[in-house]
PDB file of N, CA and C in Angstrom:
ATOM      1  N   MET J   1     154.544 264.685 333.178  1.00  0.00           N
ATOM      2  CA  MET J   1     154.593 263.477 332.947  1.00  0.00           C
ATOM      3  C   MET J   1     155.841 263.757 331.867  1.00  0.00           C
ATOM      4  N   GLU J   2     156.806 262.587 331.881  1.00  0.00           N
ATOM      5  CA  GLU J   2     157.977 262.650 330.893  1.00  0.00           C
ATOM      6  C   GLU J   2     157.373 262.221 329.484  1.00  0.00           C
ATOM      7  N   ASP J   3     158.238 262.384 328.515  1.00  0.00           N
ATOM      8  CA  ASP J   3     157.871 261.896 327.121  1.00  0.00           C
ATOM      9  C   ASP J   3     157.835 260.604 326.994  1.00  0.00           C
ATOM     10  N   ALA J   4     158.589 259.835 327.758  1.00  0.00           N
ATOM     11  CA  ALA J   4     158.696 258.383 327.770  1.00  0.00           C
ATOM     12  C   ALA J   4     157.440 257.779 328.131  1.00  0.00           C
ATOM     13  N   ASP J   5     156.740 258.453 329.488  1.00  0.00           N
ATOM     14  CA  ASP J   5     155.712 257.907 330.125  1.00  0.00           C
ATOM     15  C   ASP J   5     154.686 258.371 329.105  1.00  0.00           C
ATOM     16  N   LYS J   6     154.470 259.406 328.514  1.00  0.00           N
ATOM     17  CA  LYS J   6     153.332 259.970 327.707  1.00  0.00           C
ATOM     18  C   LYS J   6     153.265 259.049 326.496  1.00  0.00           C
ATOM     19  N   ARG J   7     154.396 258.449 325.947  1.00  0.00           N
ATOM     20  CA  ARG J   7     154.606 257.472 324.864  1.00  0.00           C
ATOM     21  C   ARG J   7     153.775 256.219 325.476  1.00  0.00           C
ATOM     22  N   ALA J   8     154.179 255.926 326.327  1.00  0.00           N
ATOM     23  CA  ALA J   8     153.749 254.551 326.956  1.00  0.00           C
ATOM     24  C   ALA J   8     152.357 254.610 327.130  1.00  0.00           C
ATOM     25  N   THR J   9     151.931 255.761 327.643  1.00  0.00           N
ATOM     26  CA  THR J   9     150.433 255.834 328.142  1.00  0.00           C
ATOM     27  C   THR J   9     149.558 255.893 326.729  1.00  0.00           C
ATOM     28  N   THR J  10     150.143 256.552 325.691  1.00  0.00           N
ATOM     29  CA  THR J  10     149.496 256.523 324.290  1.00  0.00           C
ATOM     30  C   THR J  10     149.661 255.160 323.643  1.00  0.00           C
ATOM     31  N   GLU J  11     150.467 254.520 323.885  1.00  0.00           N
ATOM     32  CA  GLU J  11     150.687 252.883 323.242  1.00  0.00           C
ATOM     33  C   GLU J  11     149.662 252.065 323.968  1.00  0.00           C
ATOM     34  N   ILE J  12     149.531 252.345 325.216  1.00  0.00           N
ATOM     35  CA  ILE J  12     148.558 251.483 326.129  1.00  0.00           C
ATOM     36  C   ILE J  12     146.939 252.030 325.596  1.00  0.00           C
ATOM     37  N   MET J  13     146.899 253.239 325.428  1.00  0.00           N
ATOM     38  CA  MET J  13     145.490 253.789 325.068  1.00  0.00           C
ATOM     39  C   MET J  13     145.056 253.166 323.749  1.00  0.00           C
ATOM     40  N   GLU J  14     146.049 253.200 322.892  1.00  0.00           N
ATOM     41  CA  GLU J  14     145.917 252.600 321.344  1.00  0.00           C
ATOM     42  C   GLU J  14     145.542 251.241 321.407  1.00  0.00           C
ATOM     43  N   ASP J  15     146.211 250.588 322.214  1.00  0.00           N
ATOM     44  CA  ASP J  15     145.790 249.038 322.508  1.00  0.00           C
ATOM     45  C   ASP J  15     144.535 248.729 322.916  1.00  0.00           C
ATOM     46  N   LEU J  16     144.215 249.475 324.157  1.00  0.00           N
ATOM     47  CA  LEU J  16     143.029 249.338 324.631  1.00  0.00           C
ATOM     48  C   LEU J  16     141.766 249.643 323.593  1.00  0.00           C
ATOM     49  N   ALA J  17     142.106 250.834 322.773  1.00  0.00           N
ATOM     50  CA  ALA J  17     141.038 251.295 321.779  1.00  0.00           C
ATOM     51  C   ALA J  17     140.923 249.977 320.751  1.00  0.00           C
ATOM     52  N   ALA J  18     141.884 249.197 320.213  1.00  0.00           N
ATOM     53  CA  ALA J  18     141.977 248.217 319.430  1.00  0.00           C
ATOM     54  C   ALA J  18     141.063 247.005 319.960  1.00  0.00           C
ATOM     55  N   VAL J  19     141.354 246.889 321.334  1.00  0.00           N
ATOM     56  CA  VAL J  19     140.487 245.842 321.812  1.00  0.00           C
ATOM     57  C   VAL J  19     139.119 246.324 322.016  1.00  0.00           C
ATOM     58  N   PHE J  20     138.565 247.423 322.307  1.00  0.00           N
ATOM     59  CA  PHE J  20     137.294 247.678 322.318  1.00  0.00           C
ATOM     60  C   PHE J  20     136.694 247.761 320.916  1.00  0.00           C
ATOM     61  N   LYS J  21     137.684 248.170 319.990  1.00  0.00           N
ATOM     62  CA  LYS J  21     137.255 248.105 318.467  1.00  0.00           C
ATOM     63  C   LYS J  21     136.687 246.699 318.370  1.00  0.00           C
ATOM     64  N   ILE J  22     137.481 245.779 318.694  1.00  0.00           N
ATOM     65  CA  ILE J  22     137.157 244.152 318.403  1.00  0.00           C
ATOM     66  C   ILE J  22     135.691 243.799 319.017  1.00  0.00           C
ATOM     67  N   PHE J  23     135.505 244.273 320.227  1.00  0.00           N
ATOM     68  CA  PHE J  23     134.201 244.061 320.976  1.00  0.00           C
ATOM     69  C   PHE J  23     133.210 244.717 320.279  1.00  0.00           C
ATOM     70  N   GLY J  24     133.440 245.953 319.567  1.00  0.00           N
ATOM     71  CA  GLY J  24     132.446 246.579 318.941  1.00  0.00           C
ATOM     72  C   GLY J  24     131.777 245.973 317.813  1.00  0.00           C
ATOM     73  N   ASP J  25     132.032 244.822 317.235  1.00  0.00           N
ATOM     74  CA  ASP J  25     131.612 244.274 315.894  1.00  0.00           C
ATOM     75  C   ASP J  25     130.229 243.375 316.463  1.00  0.00           C
ATOM     76  N   PHE J  26     129.264 243.617 316.078  1.00  0.00           N
ATOM     77  CA  PHE J  26     128.092 242.516 316.692  1.00  0.00           C
ATOM     78  C   PHE J  26     128.451 241.094 316.418  1.00  0.00           C
ATOM     79  N   THR J  27     128.887 240.647 315.342  1.00  0.00           N
ATOM     80  CA  THR J  27     129.332 239.224 314.872  1.00  0.00           C
ATOM     81  C   THR J  27     130.289 238.848 315.969  1.00  0.00           C
ATOM     82  N   ARG J  28     131.392 239.429 316.266  1.00  0.00           N
ATOM     83  CA  ARG J  28     132.339 239.095 317.013  1.00  0.00           C
ATOM     84  C   ARG J  28     131.869 238.833 318.390  1.00  0.00           C
ATOM     85  N   LEU J  29     131.115 239.991 318.881  1.00  0.00           N
ATOM     86  CA  LEU J  29     130.465 240.123 320.199  1.00  0.00           C
ATOM     87  C   LEU J  29     129.533 238.777 320.378  1.00  0.00           C
ATOM     88  N   THR J  30     128.666 238.639 319.373  1.00  0.00           N
ATOM     89  CA  THR J  30     128.053 237.224 319.304  1.00  0.00           C
ATOM     90  C   THR J  30     128.718 236.032 319.532  1.00  0.00           C
ATOM     91  N   ILE J  31     129.791 235.937 318.714  1.00  0.00           N
ATOM     92  CA  ILE J  31     130.618 234.862 318.876  1.00  0.00           C
ATOM     93  C   ILE J  31     131.255 234.573 320.330  1.00  0.00           C
ATOM     94  N   LEU J  32     131.759 235.755 320.807  1.00  0.00           N
ATOM     95  CA  LEU J  32     132.082 235.763 322.193  1.00  0.00           C
ATOM     96  C   LEU J  32     131.116 235.210 323.031  1.00  0.00           C
ATOM     97  N   SER J  33     130.040 235.819 323.014  1.00  0.00           N
ATOM     98  CA  SER J  33     128.921 235.512 323.946  1.00  0.00           C
ATOM     99  C   SER J  33     128.617 233.934 323.928  1.00  0.00           C
ATOM    100  N   LEU J  34     128.467 233.440 322.606  1.00  0.00           N
ATOM    101  CA  LEU J  34     128.368 232.005 322.323  1.00  0.00           C
ATOM    102  C   LEU J  34     129.485 231.083 322.825  1.00  0.00           C
ATOM    103  N   LEU J  35     130.509 231.631 323.001  1.00  0.00           N
ATOM    104  CA  LEU J  35     131.644 230.630 323.416  1.00  0.00           C
ATOM    105  C   LEU J  35     131.727 230.949 325.153  1.00  0.00           C
ATOM    106  N   MET J  36     130.887 231.962 325.533  1.00  0.00           N
ATOM    107  CA  MET J  36     130.745 232.131 327.057  1.00  0.00           C
ATOM    108  C   MET J  36     129.740 230.944 327.503  1.00  0.00           C
ATOM    109  N   ASP J  37     128.915 230.680 326.778  1.00  0.00           N
ATOM    110  CA  ASP J  37     127.804 229.783 327.080  1.00  0.00           C
ATOM    111  C   ASP J  37     128.407 228.324 326.712  1.00  0.00           C
ATOM    112  N   HIS J  38     129.275 228.085 326.189  1.00  0.00           N
ATOM    113  CA  HIS J  38     129.902 226.649 325.871  1.00  0.00           C
ATOM    114  C   HIS J  38     131.317 226.624 325.777  1.00  0.00           C
ATOM    115  N   GLU J  39     131.841 225.807 326.770  1.00  0.00           N
ATOM    116  CA  GLU J  39     133.416 225.828 326.994  1.00  0.00           C
ATOM    117  C   GLU J  39     134.276 226.090 325.692  1.00  0.00           C
ATOM    118  N   GLU J  40     133.862 225.355 324.970  1.00  0.00           N
ATOM    119  CA  GLU J  40     134.678 225.358 323.503  1.00  0.00           C
ATOM    120  C   GLU J  40     133.728 224.953 322.307  1.00  0.00           C
ATOM    121  N   LEU J  41     134.122 225.422 321.066  1.00  0.00           N
ATOM    122  CA  LEU J  41     133.173 225.095 319.880  1.00  0.00           C
ATOM    123  C   LEU J  41     134.373 225.106 318.700  1.00  0.00           C
ATOM    124  N   CYS J  42     134.034 224.340 317.750  1.00  0.00           N
ATOM    125  CA  CYS J  42     134.589 224.462 316.470  1.00  0.00           C
ATOM    126  C   CYS J  42     133.886 225.262 315.503  1.00  0.00           C
ATOM    127  N   VAL J  43     134.544 225.624 314.591  1.00  0.00           N
ATOM    128  CA  VAL J  43     133.972 226.739 313.676  1.00  0.00           C
ATOM    129  C   VAL J  43     132.910 226.147 312.953  1.00  0.00           C
ATOM    130  N   GLY J  44     132.614 224.989 312.554  1.00  0.00           N
ATOM    131  CA  GLY J  44     131.384 224.482 311.990  1.00  0.00           C
ATOM    132  C   GLY J  44     130.343 224.681 313.068  1.00  0.00           C
ATOM    133  N   ASP J  45     130.325 224.208 314.267  1.00  0.00           N
ATOM    134  CA  ASP J  45     129.522 224.361 315.218  1.00  0.00           C
ATOM    135  C   ASP J  45     129.069 225.932 315.288  1.00  0.00           C
ATOM    136  N   ILE J  46     129.896 226.750 315.381  1.00  0.00           N
ATOM    137  CA  ILE J  46     129.462 228.366 315.638  1.00  0.00           C
ATOM    138  C   ILE J  46     128.724 228.831 314.519  1.00  0.00           C
ATOM    139  N   ALA J  47     129.338 228.611 313.275  1.00  0.00           N
ATOM    140  CA  ALA J  47     128.748 228.752 312.152  1.00  0.00           C
ATOM    141  C   ALA J  47     127.216 228.320 311.869  1.00  0.00           C
ATOM    142  N   GLU J  48     126.961 226.935 312.317  1.00  0.00           N
ATOM    143  CA  GLU J  48     125.576 226.427 312.617  1.00  0.00           C
ATOM    144  C   GLU J  48     124.761 227.536 313.474  1.00  0.00           C
ATOM    145  N   ARG J  49     125.323 227.455 314.437  1.00  0.00           N
ATOM    146  CA  ARG J  49     124.274 228.319 315.671  1.00  0.00           C
ATOM    147  C   ARG J  49     124.200 229.729 315.085  1.00  0.00           C
ATOM    148  N   LEU J  50     125.109 230.249 314.320  1.00  0.00           N
ATOM    149  CA  LEU J  50     124.985 231.788 313.954  1.00  0.00           C
ATOM    150  C   LEU J  50     124.301 231.693 312.636  1.00  0.00           C
ATOM    151  N   SER J  51     124.047 230.579 311.777  1.00  0.00           N
ATOM    152  CA  SER J  51     123.705 230.809 310.527  1.00  0.00           C
ATOM    153  C   SER J  51     124.634 231.469 309.598  1.00  0.00           C
ATOM    154  N   MET J  52     125.911 231.385 309.815  1.00  0.00           N
ATOM    155  CA  MET J  52     126.857 231.999 309.084  1.00  0.00           C
ATOM    156  C   MET J  52     127.754 230.977 308.194  1.00  0.00           C
ATOM    157  N   THR J  53     128.493 231.403 307.237  1.00  0.00           N
ATOM    158  CA  THR J  53     129.278 230.573 306.567  1.00  0.00           C
ATOM    159  C   THR J  53     130.600 230.237 307.414  1.00  0.00           C
ATOM    160  N   GLN J  54     130.939 229.203 307.383  1.00  0.00           N
ATOM    161  CA  GLN J  54     132.270 228.885 308.088  1.00  0.00           C
ATOM    162  C   GLN J  54     133.382 229.836 308.033  1.00  0.00           C
ATOM    163  N   SER J  55     133.547 230.147 306.421  1.00  0.00           N
ATOM    164  CA  SER J  55     134.495 231.292 306.293  1.00  0.00           C
ATOM    165  C   SER J  55     134.568 232.518 306.768  1.00  0.00           C
ATOM    166  N   GLY J  56     133.125 233.075 306.894  1.00  0.00           N
ATOM    167  CA  GLY J  56     132.886 234.132 307.830  1.00  0.00           C
ATOM    168  C   GLY J  56     133.006 234.002 309.264  1.00  0.00           C
ATOM    169  N   VAL J  57     132.626 232.883 309.810  1.00  0.00           N
ATOM    170  CA  VAL J  57     133.291 232.616 311.119  1.00  0.00           C
ATOM    171  C   VAL J  57     134.633 232.710 311.447  1.00  0.00           C
ATOM    172  N   SER J  58     135.477 231.673 310.398  1.00  0.00           N
ATOM    173  CA  SER J  58     136.815 231.637 310.516  1.00  0.00           C
ATOM    174  C   SER J  58     137.456 233.100 310.451  1.00  0.00           C
ATOM    175  N   HIS J  59     137.061 233.823 309.661  1.00  0.00           N
ATOM    176  CA  HIS J  59     137.702 235.115 309.429  1.00  0.00           C
ATOM    177  C   HIS J  59     137.248 236.207 310.873  1.00  0.00           C
ATOM    178  N   GLN J  60     136.305 235.943 311.470  1.00  0.00           N
ATOM    179  CA  GLN J  60     136.154 236.665 312.720  1.00  0.00           C
ATOM    180  C   GLN J  60     136.945 236.101 313.930  1.00  0.00           C
ATOM    181  N   LEU J  61     137.032 234.655 313.820  1.00  0.00           N
ATOM    182  CA  LEU J  61     137.838 233.935 314.967  1.00  0.00           C
ATOM    183  C   LEU J  61     139.398 234.348 314.770  1.00  0.00           C
ATOM    184  N   ALA J  62     139.657 234.574 313.320  1.00  0.00           N
ATOM    185  CA  ALA J  62     140.891 234.905 313.334  1.00  0.00           C
ATOM    186  C   ALA J  62     141.601 236.438 314.000  1.00  0.00           C
ATOM    187  N   LEU J  63     140.390 237.444 313.912  1.00  0.00           N
ATOM    188  CA  LEU J  63     140.670 238.530 314.490  1.00  0.00           C
ATOM    189  C   LEU J  63     140.411 238.553 316.022  1.00  0.00           C
ATOM    190  N   LEU J  64     139.809 237.594 316.403  1.00  0.00           N
ATOM    191  CA  LEU J  64     139.407 237.497 318.012  1.00  0.00           C
ATOM    192  C   LEU J  64     140.943 236.760 318.454  1.00  0.00           C
ATOM    193  N   LYS J  65     141.355 235.876 317.715  1.00  0.00           N
ATOM    194  CA  LYS J  65     142.640 235.097 318.346  1.00  0.00           C
ATOM    195  C   LYS J  65     143.663 235.996 318.115  1.00  0.00           C
ATOM    196  N   GLN J  66     143.815 236.842 317.111  1.00  0.00           N
ATOM    197  CA  GLN J  66     144.705 237.996 316.891  1.00  0.00           C
ATOM    198  C   GLN J  66     144.900 238.840 318.161  1.00  0.00           C
ATOM    199  N   SER J  67     143.675 239.210 318.744  1.00  0.00           N
ATOM    200  CA  SER J  67     143.371 240.330 319.860  1.00  0.00           C
ATOM    201  C   SER J  67     143.824 239.578 320.917  1.00  0.00           C
ATOM    202  N   LYS J  68     143.959 238.371 321.045  1.00  0.00           N
ATOM    203  CA  LYS J  68     144.135 237.403 322.299  1.00  0.00           C
ATOM    204  C   LYS J  68     142.915 237.305 323.115  1.00  0.00           C
ATOM    205  N   LEU J  69     141.686 237.401 322.518  1.00  0.00           N
ATOM    206  CA  LEU J  69     140.454 237.376 322.884  1.00  0.00           C
ATOM    207  C   LEU J  69     139.794 235.754 322.995  1.00  0.00           C
ATOM    208  N   VAL J  70     140.166 234.823 322.194  1.00  0.00           N
ATOM    209  CA  VAL J  70     140.188 233.516 322.215  1.00  0.00           C
ATOM    210  C   VAL J  70     141.341 232.706 322.127  1.00  0.00           C
ATOM    211  N   ARG J  71     141.207 231.480 322.442  1.00  0.00           N
ATOM    212  CA  ARG J  71     142.389 230.698 322.194  1.00  0.00           C
ATOM    213  C   ARG J  71     141.813 229.371 321.466  1.00  0.00           C
ATOM    214  N   THR J  72     142.914 228.545 321.056  1.00  0.00           N
ATOM    215  CA  THR J  72     142.350 227.406 320.236  1.00  0.00           C
ATOM    216  C   THR J  72     143.148 226.268 320.989  1.00  0.00           C
ATOM    217  N   LYS J  73     142.402 225.117 320.509  1.00  0.00           N
ATOM    218  CA  LYS J  73     142.714 223.711 320.865  1.00  0.00           C
ATOM    219  C   LYS J  73     142.629 222.964 319.478  1.00  0.00           C
ATOM    220  N   ARG J  74     143.798 222.085 319.259  1.00  0.00           N
ATOM    221  CA  ARG J  74     143.719 221.272 317.926  1.00  0.00           C
ATOM    222  C   ARG J  74     143.372 219.704 318.682  1.00  0.00           C
ATOM    223  N   GLU J  75     142.179 219.277 318.061  1.00  0.00           N
ATOM    224  CA  GLU J  75     141.982 217.754 318.147  1.00  0.00           C
ATOM    225  C   GLU J  75     142.034 216.950 316.878  1.00  0.00           C
ATOM    226  N   GLY J  76     142.953 216.486 316.464  1.00  0.00           N
ATOM    227  CA  GLY J  76     142.998 215.988 315.119  1.00  0.00           C
ATOM    228  C   GLY J  76     142.974 216.902 313.932  1.00  0.00           C
ATOM    229  N   LYS J  77     141.945 216.874 313.215  1.00  0.00           N
ATOM    230  CA  LYS J  77     141.696 217.989 312.207  1.00  0.00           C
ATOM    231  C   LYS J  77     140.736 219.122 312.509  1.00  0.00           C
ATOM    232  N   SER J  78     140.167 218.914 313.661  1.00  0.00           N
ATOM    233  CA  SER J  78     139.295 220.244 314.315  1.00  0.00           C
ATOM    234  C   SER J  78     140.244 221.134 315.040  1.00  0.00           C
ATOM    235  N   ILE J  79     139.673 222.273 315.061  1.00  0.00           N
ATOM    236  CA  ILE J  79     140.425 223.294 315.955  1.00  0.00           C
ATOM    237  C   ILE J  79     139.228 223.707 316.883  1.00  0.00           C
ATOM    238  N   TYR J  80     139.362 223.894 318.113  1.00  0.00           N
ATOM    239  CA  TYR J  80     138.323 224.415 318.985  1.00  0.00           C
ATOM    240  C   TYR J  80     138.429 225.532 319.819  1.00  0.00           C
ATOM    241  N   TYR J  81     137.604 226.403 319.667  1.00  0.00           N
ATOM    242  CA  TYR J  81     137.870 227.767 320.144  1.00  0.00           C
ATOM    243  C   TYR J  81     137.367 227.976 321.397  1.00  0.00           C
ATOM    244  N   SER J  82     137.800 228.779 322.503  1.00  0.00           N
ATOM    245  CA  SER J  82     137.344 229.158 323.848  1.00  0.00           C
ATOM    246  C   SER J  82     137.846 230.548 324.106  1.00  0.00           C
ATOM    247  N   ILE J  83     137.006 230.895 325.031  1.00  0.00           N
ATOM    248  CA  ILE J  83     137.295 232.448 325.580  1.00  0.00           C
ATOM    249  C   ILE J  83     138.480 232.370 326.065  1.00  0.00           C
ATOM    250  N   ALA J  84     139.650 233.036 325.921  1.00  0.00           N
ATOM    251  CA  ALA J  84     140.938 233.259 326.324  1.00  0.00           C
ATOM    252  C   ALA J  84     141.056 233.466 327.648  1.00  0.00           C
ATOM    253  N   ASP J  85     140.562 234.075 328.421  1.00  0.00           N
ATOM    254  CA  ASP J  85     140.491 234.141 329.849  1.00  0.00           C
ATOM    255  C   ASP J  85     139.429 234.764 330.735  1.00  0.00           C
ATOM    256  N   GLU J  86     139.391 234.821 331.730  1.00  0.00           N
ATOM    257  CA  GLU J  86     138.240 235.326 332.625  1.00  0.00           C
ATOM    258  C   GLU J  86     138.080 236.855 332.262  1.00  0.00           C
ATOM    259  N   HIS J  87     139.011 237.646 332.163  1.00  0.00           N
ATOM    260  CA  HIS J  87     139.001 239.326 331.742  1.00  0.00           C
ATOM    261  C   HIS J  87     137.923 239.221 330.370  1.00  0.00           C
ATOM    262  N   VAL J  88     138.070 238.258 329.482  1.00  0.00           N
ATOM    263  CA  VAL J  88     137.100 238.651 328.287  1.00  0.00           C
ATOM    264  C   VAL J  88     135.743 238.630 328.678  1.00  0.00           C
ATOM    265  N   SER J  89     135.590 237.252 329.619  1.00  0.00           N
ATOM    266  CA  SER J  89     133.960 237.049 329.937  1.00  0.00           C
ATOM    267  C   SER J  89     133.326 238.262 330.895  1.00  0.00           C
ATOM    268  N   ALA J  90     134.386 238.679 331.755  1.00  0.00           N
ATOM    269  CA  ALA J  90     134.082 239.755 332.531  1.00  0.00           C
ATOM    270  C   ALA J  90     133.636 240.980 332.044  1.00  0.00           C
ATOM    271  N   ILE J  91     134.471 241.490 330.878  1.00  0.00           N
ATOM    272  CA  ILE J  91     134.175 242.449 330.146  1.00  0.00           C
ATOM    273  C   ILE J  91     132.713 242.613 329.399  1.00  0.00           C
ATOM    274  N   ILE J  92     132.433 241.456 328.718  1.00  0.00           N
ATOM    275  CA  ILE J  92     131.117 241.272 328.320  1.00  0.00           C
ATOM    276  C   ILE J  92     129.926 241.408 329.271  1.00  0.00           C
ATOM    277  N   ARG J  93     130.408 240.599 330.397  1.00  0.00           N
ATOM    278  CA  ARG J  93     129.263 240.596 331.642  1.00  0.00           C
ATOM    279  C   ARG J  93     129.036 241.989 331.906  1.00  0.00           C
ATOM    280  N   ILE J  94     130.061 242.500 332.360  1.00  0.00           N
ATOM    281  CA  ILE J  94     129.882 244.167 332.934  1.00  0.00           C
ATOM    282  C   ILE J  94     129.185 245.036 331.777  1.00  0.00           C
ATOM    283  N   GLY J  95     129.788 244.840 330.712  1.00  0.00           N
ATOM    284  CA  GLY J  95     128.869 245.597 329.313  1.00  0.00           C
ATOM    285  C   GLY J  95     127.214 245.217 329.331  1.00  0.00           C
ATOM    286  N   MET J  96     127.024 243.948 329.807  1.00  0.00           N
ATOM    287  CA  MET J  96     125.741 243.649 329.592  1.00  0.00           C
ATOM    288  C   MET J  96     124.742 244.128 330.829  1.00  0.00           C
ATOM    289  N   GLU J  97     125.532 244.113 332.028  1.00  0.00           N
ATOM    290  CA  GLU J  97     124.938 244.764 333.230  1.00  0.00           C
ATOM    291  C   GLU J  97     124.680 246.108 332.849  1.00  0.00           C
ATOM    292  N   HIS J  98     125.714 246.891 332.287  1.00  0.00           N
ATOM    293  CA  HIS J  98     125.414 248.332 332.036  1.00  0.00           C
ATOM    294  C   HIS J  98     124.214 248.670 330.954  1.00  0.00           C
ATOM    295  N   VAL J  99     124.064 247.980 330.022  1.00  0.00           N
ATOM    296  CA  VAL J  99     123.161 247.938 328.950  1.00  0.00           C
ATOM    297  C   VAL J  99     121.613 247.668 329.532  1.00  0.00           C
ATOM    298  N   LEU J 100     121.781 246.775 330.498  1.00  0.00           N
ATOM    299  CA  LEU J 100     120.413 246.033 330.912  1.00  0.00           C
ATOM    300  C   LEU J 100     119.931 247.260 332.186  1.00  0.00           C
ATOM    301  N   GLU J 101     120.961 248.154 332.597  1.00  0.00           N
ATOM    302  CA  GLU J 101     120.439 248.865 333.800  1.00  0.00           C
ATOM    303  C   GLU J 101     119.110 249.702 333.453  1.00  0.00           C
ATOM    304  N   GLU J 102     118.342 250.133 334.277  1.00  0.00           N
ATOM    305  CA  GLU J 102     117.123 250.948 333.986  1.00  0.00           C
ATOM    306  C   GLU J 102     117.328 252.240 334.527  1.00  0.00           C
TER     307      GLU J 102
END
């Protein structure tokens, strides 16, 4: 493997590790799971359902958005969050299947 290929592979693995680190947080994983059950929710709805402050939820959503795991849609003064794409849902579903295996 050439040096350029090794660097590219290393960068890809570092990016993948960063995504899994985001998935590794209980609160963020719970938010993603909640968004899988609802097409889209605003910060207040998520905070209420998880008994968290809006500030705490907003912080976690910012990390999820930065990692391209959620997307946003503005309607007036409200911002609605949803799962970014099917890959995100698939990762969570596959992880759940693995955890539930006997």
